[in-house]
PDB file of C-alpha atoms in Angstrom:
ATOM      1  CA  UNK A   1       0.221  -0.053   0.245  1.00 71.00           C
ATOM      2  CA  UNK A   2       1.243   3.685  -1.005  1.00 91.00           C
ATOM      3  CA  UNK A   3       0.882   6.377   1.798  1.00 95.00           C
ATOM      4  CA  UNK A   4       1.486  10.274   0.580  1.00 96.00           C
ATOM      5  CA  UNK A   5       2.877  12.122   2.877  1.00 96.00           C
ATOM      6  CA  UNK A   6       2.001  16.433   3.333  1.00 96.00           C
ATOM      7  CA  UNK A   7       4.878  17.850   5.007  1.00 96.00           C
ATOM      8  CA  UNK A   8       3.308  21.863   6.309  1.00 95.00           C
ATOM      9  CA  UNK A   9       6.547  24.119   6.965  1.00 93.00           C
ATOM     10  CA  UNK A  10       6.511  27.468   8.111  1.00 91.00           C
ATOM     11  CA  UNK A  11       7.466  29.612  11.703  1.00 89.00           C
ATOM     12  CA  UNK A  12       5.822  29.113  14.498  1.00 83.00           C
ATOM     13  CA  UNK A  13       2.713  31.117  14.762  1.00 83.00           C
ATOM     14  CA  UNK A  14       2.759  31.003  10.982  1.00 89.00           C
ATOM     15  CA  UNK A  15      -0.890  29.073  10.767  1.00 88.00           C
ATOM     16  CA  UNK A  16       0.209  25.672  10.530  1.00 91.00           C
ATOM     17  CA  UNK A  17      -2.151  24.404  12.799  1.00 90.00           C
ATOM     18  CA  UNK A  18      -5.568  26.156  11.653  1.00 89.00           C
ATOM     19  CA  UNK A  19      -4.407  25.358   8.106  1.00 91.00           C
ATOM     20  CA  UNK A  20      -4.826  21.936   8.779  1.00 93.00           C
ATOM     21  CA  UNK A  21      -6.947  21.641  11.102  1.00 93.00           C
ATOM     22  CA  UNK A  22      -9.031  23.424   8.119  1.00 91.00           C
ATOM     23  CA  UNK A  23      -7.826  21.273   6.024  1.00 93.00           C
ATOM     24  CA  UNK A  24      -8.736  17.927   8.294  1.00 94.00           C
ATOM     25  CA  UNK A  25     -12.390  19.295   8.799  1.00 92.00           C
ATOM     26  CA  UNK A  26     -13.659  21.570   6.361  1.00 90.00           C
ATOM     27  CA  UNK A  27     -12.942  19.605   3.091  1.00 91.00           C
ATOM     28  CA  UNK A  28     -13.136  16.210   2.104  1.00 91.00           C
ATOM     29  CA  UNK A  29      -9.167  15.331   2.012  1.00 91.00           C
ATOM     30  CA  UNK A  30      -9.859  13.149   4.752  1.00 91.00           C
ATOM     31  CA  UNK A  31     -12.688  11.276   2.718  1.00 92.00           C
ATOM     32  CA  UNK A  32     -12.449   7.442   2.489  1.00 92.00           C
ATOM     33  CA  UNK A  33      -8.586   7.449   3.714  1.00 94.00           C
ATOM     34  CA  UNK A  34      -6.925   6.426   6.797  1.00 96.00           C
ATOM     35  CA  UNK A  35      -5.490   9.676   7.424  1.00 96.00           C
ATOM     36  CA  UNK A  36      -2.317   9.536  10.537  1.00 96.00           C
ATOM     37  CA  UNK A  37      -1.366  13.662  11.577  1.00 96.00           C
ATOM     38  CA  UNK A  38       2.145  13.558  12.553  1.00 95.00           C
ATOM     39  CA  UNK A  39       3.291  17.792  15.290  1.00 93.00           C
ATOM     40  CA  UNK A  40       5.916  18.240  15.703  1.00 89.00           C
ATOM     41  CA  UNK A  41       5.750  21.830  17.401  1.00 77.00           C
ATOM     42  CA  UNK A  42       3.159  23.532  19.543  1.00 71.00           C
ATOM     43  CA  UNK A  43       1.297  26.622  18.686  1.00 62.00           C
ATOM     44  CA  UNK A  44      -1.707  28.876  19.171  1.00 61.00           C
ATOM     45  CA  UNK A  45      -3.937  26.995  18.102  1.00 69.00           C
ATOM     46  CA  UNK A  46      -4.286  23.585  19.513  1.00 79.00           C
ATOM     47  CA  UNK A  47      -6.049  20.114  18.138  1.00 87.00           C
ATOM     48  CA  UNK A  48      -9.358  18.952  19.929  1.00 88.00           C
ATOM     49  CA  UNK A  49      -8.128  15.135  19.489  1.00 89.00           C
ATOM     50  CA  UNK A  50     -11.705  13.899  19.559  1.00 91.00           C
ATOM     51  CA  UNK A  51     -12.428  16.304  16.233  1.00 91.00           C
ATOM     52  CA  UNK A  52      -9.686  15.602  14.667  1.00 92.00           C
ATOM     53  CA  UNK A  53     -10.340  11.250  15.301  1.00 93.00           C
ATOM     54  CA  UNK A  54     -13.747  11.994  13.926  1.00 94.00           C
ATOM     55  CA  UNK A  55     -12.672  12.132  10.917  1.00 95.00           C
ATOM     56  CA  UNK A  56     -10.585   8.799  10.848  1.00 95.00           C
ATOM     57  CA  UNK A  57      -7.660  10.708  11.809  1.00 96.00           C
ATOM     58  CA  UNK A  58      -4.769   9.707  14.636  1.00 95.00           C
ATOM     59  CA  UNK A  59      -2.901  12.154  16.325  1.00 95.00           C
ATOM     60  CA  UNK A  60       1.096  11.316  17.242  1.00 94.00           C
ATOM     61  CA  UNK A  61       3.712  13.830  18.581  1.00 93.00           C
ATOM     62  CA  UNK A  62       7.437  14.005  18.188  1.00 91.00           C
ATOM     63  CA  UNK A  63       9.807  16.261  19.826  1.00 87.00           C
ATOM     64  CA  UNK A  64      12.938  15.732  17.799  1.00 89.00           C
ATOM     65  CA  UNK A  65      13.929  15.933  14.877  1.00 89.00           C
ATOM     66  CA  UNK A  66      15.823  12.905  14.505  1.00 89.00           C
ATOM     67  CA  UNK A  67      12.503  10.960  15.882  1.00 90.00           C
ATOM     68  CA  UNK A  68      11.686  11.039  12.240  1.00 90.00           C
ATOM     69  CA  UNK A  69      13.395   8.187  11.296  1.00 92.00           C
ATOM     70  CA  UNK A  70      12.891   4.486   9.084  1.00 95.00           C
ATOM     71  CA  UNK A  71      12.475   2.784  12.867  1.00 95.00           C
ATOM     72  CA  UNK A  72       9.766   5.106  13.819  1.00 94.00           C
ATOM     73  CA  UNK A  73       7.753   5.349  10.416  1.00 95.00           C
ATOM     74  CA  UNK A  74       7.808   1.585  10.484  1.00 96.00           C
ATOM     75  CA  UNK A  75       6.494   1.881  14.037  1.00 96.00           C
ATOM     76  CA  UNK A  76       3.761   4.328  12.320  1.00 95.00           C
ATOM     77  CA  UNK A  77       3.044   2.007   9.678  1.00 96.00           C
ATOM     78  CA  UNK A  78       2.095  -0.918  11.735  1.00 96.00           C
ATOM     79  CA  UNK A  79       0.170   0.376  14.157  1.00 96.00           C
ATOM     80  CA  UNK A  80      -2.196   2.499  12.056  1.00 95.00           C
ATOM     81  CA  UNK A  81      -1.883   1.361   8.423  1.00 96.00           C
ATOM     82  CA  UNK A  82      -2.283   4.905   6.741  1.00 96.00           C
ATOM     83  CA  UNK A  83      -2.715   5.730   3.274  1.00 96.00           C
ATOM     84  CA  UNK A  84      -1.933   9.497   4.249  1.00 96.00           C
ATOM     85  CA  UNK A  85       0.278  11.313   6.639  1.00 96.00           C
ATOM     86  CA  UNK A  86       0.161  15.056   7.217  1.00 96.00           C
ATOM     87  CA  UNK A  87       3.481  16.302   9.102  1.00 95.00           C
ATOM     88  CA  UNK A  88       3.588  19.832  11.462  1.00 94.00           C
ATOM     89  CA  UNK A  89       7.241  20.615  10.489  1.00 93.00           C
ATOM     90  CA  UNK A  90       8.929  22.536  13.277  1.00 90.00           C
ATOM     91  CA  UNK A  91      10.141  25.754  11.724  1.00 88.00           C
ATOM     92  CA  UNK A  92      13.297  24.999  12.947  1.00 89.00           C
ATOM     93  CA  UNK A  93      13.648  21.397  11.640  1.00 91.00           C
ATOM     94  CA  UNK A  94      15.537  20.410   9.101  1.00 90.00           C
ATOM     95  CA  UNK A  95      13.181  20.265   5.897  1.00 92.00           C
ATOM     96  CA  UNK A  96      16.225  18.321   3.568  1.00 91.00           C
ATOM     97  CA  UNK A  97      16.176  15.673   6.307  1.00 91.00           C
ATOM     98  CA  UNK A  98      12.650  15.438   5.830  1.00 92.00           C
ATOM     99  CA  UNK A  99      12.384  14.740   2.589  1.00 93.00           C
ATOM    100  CA  UNK A 100      15.310  12.908   1.962  1.00 93.00           C
ATOM    101  CA  UNK A 101      15.773  10.293   5.048  1.00 92.00           C
ATOM    102  CA  UNK A 102      14.925   6.491   5.085  1.00 94.00           C
ATOM    103  CA  UNK A 103      10.772   5.396   4.445  1.00 94.00           C
ATOM    104  CA  UNK A 104       8.875   2.213   4.669  1.00 95.00           C
ATOM    105  CA  UNK A 105       8.868   1.061   1.244  1.00 94.00           C
ATOM    106  CA  UNK A 106       6.054   3.002  -0.769  1.00 95.00           C
ATOM    107  CA  UNK A 107       5.776   5.696   1.576  1.00 96.00           C
ATOM    108  CA  UNK A 108       6.845   9.200   0.019  1.00 95.00           C
ATOM    109  CA  UNK A 109       6.875  12.939   0.362  1.00 95.00           C
ATOM    110  CA  UNK A 110       4.188  14.712  -2.247  1.00 95.00           C
ATOM    111  CA  UNK A 111       3.582  17.597  -1.567  1.00 95.00           C
ATOM    112  CA  UNK A 112       5.036  20.326   1.003  1.00 96.00           C
ATOM    113  CA  UNK A 113       2.706  23.390   1.780  1.00 95.00           C
ATOM    114  CA  UNK A 114       3.826  26.679   3.700  1.00 95.00           C
ATOM    115  CA  UNK A 115       2.996  29.237   5.815  1.00 95.00           C
ATOM    116  CA  UNK A 116       4.053  32.651   6.545  1.00 95.00           C
ATOM    117  CA  UNK A 117       2.981  35.401   8.848  1.00 94.00           C
ATOM    118  CA  UNK A 118       2.833  38.489   5.665  1.00 93.00           C
ATOM    119  CA  UNK A 119       3.433  40.152   9.014  1.00 92.00           C
ATOM    120  CA  UNK A 120       6.393  38.816  10.004  1.00 91.00           C
ATOM    121  CA  UNK A 121       7.536  38.303   6.433  1.00 92.00           C
ATOM    122  CA  UNK A 122      10.460  40.825   6.126  1.00 89.00           C
ATOM    123  CA  UNK A 123      11.757  40.126   9.887  1.00 88.00           C
ATOM    124  CA  UNK A 124      12.995  36.684   7.989  1.00 87.00           C
ATOM    125  CA  UNK A 125      14.334  37.881   5.138  1.00 84.00           C
ATOM    126  CA  UNK A 126      16.524  39.781   7.055  1.00 84.00           C
ATOM    127  CA  UNK A 127      17.680  37.718   9.971  1.00 86.00           C
ATOM    128  CA  UNK A 128      16.903  33.964   8.994  1.00 84.00           C
ATOM    129  CA  UNK A 129      17.157  33.886   5.364  1.00 84.00           C
ATOM    130  CA  UNK A 130      18.776  30.796   5.790  1.00 83.00           C
ATOM    131  CA  UNK A 131      16.124  29.087   7.415  1.00 84.00           C
ATOM    132  CA  UNK A 132      12.763  30.643   5.405  1.00 88.00           C
ATOM    133  CA  UNK A 133      15.319  29.628   2.204  1.00 89.00           C
ATOM    134  CA  UNK A 134      14.686  25.561   2.903  1.00 87.00           C
ATOM    135  CA  UNK A 135      11.154  25.968   4.002  1.00 88.00           C
ATOM    136  CA  UNK A 136      10.503  28.116   0.745  1.00 91.00           C
ATOM    137  CA  UNK A 137      12.849  25.629  -1.645  1.00 91.00           C
ATOM    138  CA  UNK A 138      10.979  22.410  -1.286  1.00 92.00           C
ATOM    139  CA  UNK A 139       7.174  24.324  -1.337  1.00 94.00           C
ATOM    140  CA  UNK A 140       4.678  23.270  -3.878  1.00 93.00           C
ATOM    141  CA  UNK A 141       1.455  25.707  -2.322  1.00 93.00           C
ATOM    142  CA  UNK A 142       2.837  28.712  -0.089  1.00 95.00           C
ATOM    143  CA  UNK A 143      -0.198  30.779   1.650  1.00 94.00           C
ATOM    144  CA  UNK A 144       1.017  34.171   3.097  1.00 94.00           C
ATOM    145  CA  UNK A 145      -1.638  35.469   5.757  1.00 93.00           C
ATOM    146  CA  UNK A 146      -3.059  38.153   7.839  1.00 92.00           C
ATOM    147  CA  UNK A 147      -2.451  40.615   4.415  1.00 91.00           C
ATOM    148  CA  UNK A 148      -3.613  44.035   5.118  1.00 88.00           C
ATOM    149  CA  UNK A 149      -3.220  47.101   2.731  1.00 83.00           C
ATOM    150  CA  UNK A 150       0.145  48.507   4.317  1.00 85.00           C
ATOM    151  CA  UNK A 151       1.647  44.980   3.151  1.00 86.00           C
ATOM    152  CA  UNK A 152       3.022  44.960  -0.443  1.00 83.00           C
ATOM    153  CA  UNK A 153       1.927  42.108  -1.961  1.00 84.00           C
ATOM    154  CA  UNK A 154       5.123  42.304  -4.727  1.00 80.00           C
ATOM    155  CA  UNK A 155       7.447  42.229  -2.250  1.00 83.00           C
ATOM    156  CA  UNK A 156       6.130  39.173  -0.703  1.00 88.00           C
ATOM    157  CA  UNK A 157       5.872  37.375  -4.169  1.00 84.00           C
ATOM    158  CA  UNK A 158       9.239  38.109  -5.127  1.00 81.00           C
ATOM    159  CA  UNK A 159      11.442  37.349  -2.694  1.00 85.00           C
ATOM    160  CA  UNK A 160       9.525  34.048  -2.792  1.00 88.00           C
ATOM    161  CA  UNK A 161       9.767  33.655  -6.537  1.00 83.00           C
ATOM    162  CA  UNK A 162      13.634  33.685  -6.317  1.00 81.00           C
ATOM    163  CA  UNK A 163      13.780  30.786  -4.007  1.00 86.00           C
ATOM    164  CA  UNK A 164      11.088  29.165  -5.845  1.00 86.00           C
ATOM    165  CA  UNK A 165       9.428  30.335  -9.241  1.00 79.00           C
ATOM    166  CA  UNK A 166       7.159  26.999  -9.361  1.00 82.00           C
ATOM    167  CA  UNK A 167       5.561  27.629  -6.241  1.00 87.00           C
ATOM    168  CA  UNK A 168       2.019  28.370  -6.385  1.00 87.00           C
ATOM    169  CA  UNK A 169       1.433  31.489  -3.991  1.00 89.00           C
ATOM    170  CA  UNK A 170      -1.868  32.408  -1.932  1.00 90.00           C
ATOM    171  CA  UNK A 171      -3.019  35.090  -0.325  1.00 91.00           C
ATOM    172  CA  UNK A 172      -5.546  35.563   2.460  1.00 91.00           C
ATOM    173  CA  UNK A 173      -6.712  38.606   4.289  1.00 88.00           C
ATOM    174  CA  UNK A 174      -6.964  38.626   8.198  1.00 84.00           C
ATOM    175  CA  UNK A 175     -10.791  38.017   7.571  1.00 83.00           C
ATOM    176  CA  UNK A 176      -9.118  34.747   5.613  1.00 79.00           C
ATOM    177  CA  UNK A 177     -10.370  35.488   2.132  1.00 83.00           C
ATOM    178  CA  UNK A 178      -8.415  35.459  -0.422  1.00 80.00           C
ATOM    179  CA  UNK A 179      -6.290  38.607  -2.124  1.00 73.00           C
ATOM    180  CA  UNK A 180      -5.086  39.439  -4.860  1.00 69.00           C
ATOM    181  CA  UNK A 181      -1.959  41.554  -7.217  1.00 60.00           C
ATOM    182  CA  UNK A 182      -3.349  44.327  -8.709  1.00 63.00           C
ATOM    183  CA  UNK A 183      -0.968  45.895 -11.282  1.00 53.00           C
ATOM    184  CA  UNK A 184      -0.905  49.323  -9.444  1.00 52.00           C
ATOM    185  CA  UNK A 185       1.247  47.809  -6.957  1.00 69.00           C
ATOM    186  CA  UNK A 186       3.713  48.245  -9.574  1.00 79.00           C
ATOM    187  CA  UNK A 187       6.575  50.417  -9.508  1.00 79.00           C
ATOM    188  CA  UNK A 188       6.268  51.021 -13.515  1.00 85.00           C
ATOM    189  CA  UNK A 189       2.857  52.145 -15.226  1.00 87.00           C
ATOM    190  CA  UNK A 190       2.202  49.018 -17.291  1.00 89.00           C
ATOM    191  CA  UNK A 191      -0.312  50.880 -18.999  1.00 89.00           C
ATOM    192  CA  UNK A 192       1.932  52.988 -20.732  1.00 93.00           C
ATOM    193  CA  UNK A 193       3.783  51.747 -24.246  1.00 95.00           C
ATOM    194  CA  UNK A 194       7.108  52.653 -23.136  1.00 97.00           C
ATOM    195  CA  UNK A 195       8.664  51.350 -19.731  1.00 96.00           C
ATOM    196  CA  UNK A 196      12.102  52.623 -18.602  1.00 96.00           C
ATOM    197  CA  UNK A 197      12.782  49.501 -16.030  1.00 94.00           C
ATOM    198  CA  UNK A 198      15.013  51.009 -12.961  1.00 89.00           C
ATOM    199  CA  UNK A 199      17.596  49.291 -11.486  1.00 88.00           C
ATOM    200  CA  UNK A 200      16.131  48.402  -8.245  1.00 82.00           C
ATOM    201  CA  UNK A 201      13.255  47.702 -10.050  1.00 86.00           C
ATOM    202  CA  UNK A 202      14.880  44.967 -12.593  1.00 91.00           C
ATOM    203  CA  UNK A 203      13.800  42.025 -10.335  1.00 85.00           C
ATOM    204  CA  UNK A 204       9.498  42.825  -9.962  1.00 83.00           C
ATOM    205  CA  UNK A 205      10.206  43.662 -13.581  1.00 91.00           C
ATOM    206  CA  UNK A 206      11.375  40.321 -14.980  1.00 90.00           C
ATOM    207  CA  UNK A 207       9.075  38.502 -12.082  1.00 85.00           C
ATOM    208  CA  UNK A 208       5.839  39.832 -12.653  1.00 87.00           C
ATOM    209  CA  UNK A 209       6.939  39.360 -17.312  1.00 92.00           C
ATOM    210  CA  UNK A 210       7.593  35.790 -15.860  1.00 88.00           C
ATOM    211  CA  UNK A 211       4.255  35.134 -14.509  1.00 84.00           C
ATOM    212  CA  UNK A 212       2.198  37.412 -17.150  1.00 89.00           C
ATOM    213  CA  UNK A 213       3.605  37.671 -20.059  1.00 94.00           C
ATOM    214  CA  UNK A 214       0.859  38.570 -22.364  1.00 95.00           C
ATOM    215  CA  UNK A 215       0.356  41.683 -20.674  1.00 93.00           C
ATOM    216  CA  UNK A 216       3.337  42.906 -21.548  1.00 96.00           C
ATOM    217  CA  UNK A 217       3.393  42.160 -25.573  1.00 97.00           C
ATOM    218  CA  UNK A 218       4.446  44.886 -27.717  1.00 97.00           C
ATOM    219  CA  UNK A 219       5.438  46.724 -24.828  1.00 97.00           C
ATOM    220  CA  UNK A 220       8.827  48.854 -25.511  1.00 98.00           C
ATOM    221  CA  UNK A 221      11.321  48.394 -22.645  1.00 97.00           C
ATOM    222  CA  UNK A 222      15.034  49.699 -21.117  1.00 97.00           C
ATOM    223  CA  UNK A 223      16.662  47.404 -19.181  1.00 96.00           C
ATOM    224  CA  UNK A 224      20.268  47.369 -17.930  1.00 96.00           C
ATOM    225  CA  UNK A 225      21.883  43.780 -16.007  1.00 95.00           C
ATOM    226  CA  UNK A 226      24.887  41.836 -17.142  1.00 95.00           C
ATOM    227  CA  UNK A 227      25.298  39.563 -20.233  1.00 96.00           C
ATOM    228  CA  UNK A 228      24.671  35.901 -18.701  1.00 94.00           C
ATOM    229  CA  UNK A 229      25.567  33.795 -22.098  1.00 94.00           C
ATOM    230  CA  UNK A 230      24.119  33.402 -25.016  1.00 95.00           C
ATOM    231  CA  UNK A 231      20.614  31.676 -25.877  1.00 92.00           C
ATOM    232  CA  UNK A 232      20.553  27.558 -26.971  1.00 87.00           C
ATOM    233  CA  UNK A 233      17.984  28.449 -29.285  1.00 88.00           C
ATOM    234  CA  UNK A 234      17.628  31.790 -31.232  1.00 92.00           C
ATOM    235  CA  UNK A 235      20.832  32.504 -33.218  1.00 93.00           C
ATOM    236  CA  UNK A 236      21.485  36.183 -31.931  1.00 95.00           C
ATOM    237  CA  UNK A 237      19.719  35.341 -28.259  1.00 96.00           C
ATOM    238  CA  UNK A 238      20.819  35.690 -25.053  1.00 97.00           C
ATOM    239  CA  UNK A 239      20.085  36.346 -21.291  1.00 96.00           C
ATOM    240  CA  UNK A 240      20.448  39.244 -19.788  1.00 96.00           C
ATOM    241  CA  UNK A 241      19.962  38.964 -15.966  1.00 94.00           C
ATOM    242  CA  UNK A 242      20.890  39.772 -12.579  1.00 92.00           C
ATOM    243  CA  UNK A 243      21.722  37.444  -9.161  1.00 86.00           C
ATOM    244  CA  UNK A 244      18.953  37.225  -6.459  1.00 80.00           C
ATOM    245  CA  UNK A 245      20.133  36.228  -3.016  1.00 69.00           C
ATOM    246  CA  UNK A 246      17.887  33.201  -1.934  1.00 65.00           C
ATOM    247  CA  UNK A 247      20.171  32.170   0.960  1.00 60.00           C
ATOM    248  CA  UNK A 248      23.557  34.284   1.553  1.00 58.00           C
ATOM    249  CA  UNK A 249      25.946  35.277  -0.932  1.00 56.00           C
ATOM    250  CA  UNK A 250      27.072  31.715  -1.945  1.00 59.00           C
ATOM    251  CA  UNK A 251      23.714  30.807  -3.232  1.00 64.00           C
ATOM    252  CA  UNK A 252      21.973  33.037  -5.818  1.00 74.00           C
ATOM    253  CA  UNK A 253      19.538  33.082  -8.200  1.00 80.00           C
ATOM    254  CA  UNK A 254      19.413  34.110 -11.720  1.00 87.00           C
ATOM    255  CA  UNK A 255      16.970  36.892 -12.646  1.00 89.00           C
ATOM    256  CA  UNK A 256      16.719  37.548 -16.295  1.00 92.00           C
ATOM    257  CA  UNK A 257      14.962  37.848 -19.132  1.00 95.00           C
ATOM    258  CA  UNK A 258      16.118  36.582 -22.652  1.00 96.00           C
ATOM    259  CA  UNK A 259      16.841  38.909 -25.585  1.00 97.00           C
ATOM    260  CA  UNK A 260      17.615  39.165 -29.297  1.00 97.00           C
ATOM    261  CA  UNK A 261      20.278  41.234 -31.158  1.00 97.00           C
ATOM    262  CA  UNK A 262      22.963  40.394 -34.074  1.00 95.00           C
ATOM    263  CA  UNK A 263      25.842  41.764 -31.478  1.00 94.00           C
ATOM    264  CA  UNK A 264      24.909  39.026 -28.889  1.00 94.00           C
ATOM    265  CA  UNK A 265      28.216  37.188 -30.716  1.00 93.00           C
ATOM    266  CA  UNK A 266      30.177  39.555 -29.211  1.00 94.00           C
ATOM    267  CA  UNK A 267      29.302  40.362 -25.893  1.00 95.00           C
ATOM    268  CA  UNK A 268      31.848  38.831 -23.059  1.00 94.00           C
ATOM    269  CA  UNK A 269      29.838  37.149 -20.039  1.00 92.00           C
ATOM    270  CA  UNK A 270      29.449  39.032 -17.024  1.00 92.00           C
ATOM    271  CA  UNK A 271      29.679  42.409 -19.113  1.00 95.00           C
ATOM    272  CA  UNK A 272      27.196  45.134 -17.726  1.00 96.00           C
ATOM    273  CA  UNK A 273      24.731  46.061 -20.421  1.00 96.00           C
ATOM    274  CA  UNK A 274      21.882  48.517 -21.640  1.00 97.00           C
ATOM    275  CA  UNK A 275      19.018  47.379 -24.058  1.00 97.00           C
ATOM    276  CA  UNK A 276      16.161  49.238 -25.488  1.00 98.00           C
ATOM    277  CA  UNK A 277      13.618  46.998 -27.014  1.00 97.00           C
ATOM    278  CA  UNK A 278      10.098  46.117 -27.781  1.00 98.00           C
ATOM    279  CA  UNK A 279       9.054  42.676 -26.255  1.00 98.00           C
ATOM    280  CA  UNK A 280       7.531  39.778 -28.651  1.00 97.00           C
ATOM    281  CA  UNK A 281       5.269  37.272 -26.710  1.00 96.00           C
ATOM    282  CA  UNK A 282       6.285  33.828 -28.078  1.00 94.00           C
ATOM    283  CA  UNK A 283       4.874  30.048 -27.228  1.00 93.00           C
ATOM    284  CA  UNK A 284       7.747  27.751 -25.278  1.00 89.00           C
ATOM    285  CA  UNK A 285       6.933  23.838 -25.839  1.00 87.00           C
ATOM    286  CA  UNK A 286       9.421  23.348 -22.962  1.00 82.00           C
ATOM    287  CA  UNK A 287       7.365  25.049 -20.592  1.00 81.00           C
ATOM    288  CA  UNK A 288       3.819  24.992 -22.032  1.00 87.00           C
ATOM    289  CA  UNK A 289       2.761  28.422 -21.993  1.00 89.00           C
ATOM    290  CA  UNK A 290       4.405  32.080 -23.668  1.00 94.00           C
ATOM    291  CA  UNK A 291       7.323  33.759 -22.281  1.00 94.00           C
ATOM    292  CA  UNK A 292       8.648  37.367 -22.896  1.00 96.00           C
ATOM    293  CA  UNK A 293      11.443  37.910 -26.092  1.00 97.00           C
ATOM    294  CA  UNK A 294      13.115  41.207 -25.729  1.00 97.00           C
ATOM    295  CA  UNK A 295      13.723  42.503 -29.706  1.00 97.00           C
ATOM    296  CA  UNK A 296      16.657  44.888 -28.865  1.00 97.00           C
ATOM    297  CA  UNK A 297      16.527  47.841 -31.483  1.00 97.00           C
ATOM    298  CA  UNK A 298      19.444  49.630 -29.437  1.00 97.00           C
ATOM    299  CA  UNK A 299      22.530  47.559 -27.181  1.00 97.00           C
ATOM    300  CA  UNK A 300      25.459  49.398 -25.275  1.00 95.00           C
ATOM    301  CA  UNK A 301      28.350  48.527 -22.773  1.00 95.00           C
ATOM    302  CA  UNK A 302      27.666  50.380 -19.659  1.00 95.00           C
ATOM    303  CA  UNK A 303      29.678  50.758 -16.059  1.00 94.00           C
ATOM    304  CA  UNK A 304      28.606  47.814 -13.702  1.00 91.00           C
ATOM    305  CA  UNK A 305      25.707  48.720 -11.706  1.00 87.00           C
ATOM    306  CA  UNK A 306      26.823  49.241  -7.599  1.00 80.00           C
ATOM    307  CA  UNK A 307      24.595  47.225  -6.351  1.00 77.00           C
ATOM    308  CA  UNK A 308      24.932  43.948  -8.109  1.00 80.00           C
ATOM    309  CA  UNK A 309      22.044  41.684  -6.064  1.00 81.00           C
ATOM    310  CA  UNK A 310      18.293  41.985  -7.188  1.00 79.00           C
ATOM    311  CA  UNK A 311      16.172  43.276  -4.625  1.00 68.00           C
ATOM    312  CA  UNK A 312      12.542  43.412  -4.284  1.00 65.00           C
ATOM    313  CA  UNK A 313      11.740  46.277  -1.807  1.00 59.00           C
TER     314      UNK A 313
END
């Protein structure tokens, strides 16, 4: 029998327990399943054992990361015979270990779900980036909760996308309703035909163009960045990019845009250039979707920027 493991990651009081309780009690997630809930952290939201068990879900508590091992999981398999396992992960645990450790045959981590308190996110980015990174880098779905009007969702999204570009992000207001990212939160006017992307907005622009390429079709754009290398598919194609710190200076992620210009053959890797051109949205079968190709009219070499790294302030 195969057993699916779902990891719920996030720091203390990020809303993990509430998310798990809602998943068990207000959806059909546990229908026709034998569920086991492993709890490794006691947050402000307490579990009502009687309520949880009424959904054919058993509760098990652990206190140390090294308890999550083959011997322990085998004991759980033989005692509870679960078809699915939910684990509330202590925010200080190493998620890599939980994913990679040896497990009983047929037991596999199938999804990582992360909750983040939007009001404390900036603090974690500044002071606990490496811990936050190991939660986010594996996440399939991330929920920012406690969103209010003072919080820039573009700041939240782009810091996450720099770590994990494929992660699905949901924004929740304090009342639990889902919010969206609006165009008017961008630092440039998307309604204009020409966008001069300021250096500190490079990451925001490229991330939004990646997520919503169609709205940039036929826009004229000026960008400044490094020549990263030639594109493998386009004869005159190259990647203009910059690096974003995702964990530390030794651990960075490339953010950039595919450009096209005959001078690509003459550029030197890591040479700084300024390009102006028009975006042409094209279909890429490898990603099964559209992407922005900047067809460059004007290209010139420029001095290196003072701040090499992309930020999302």
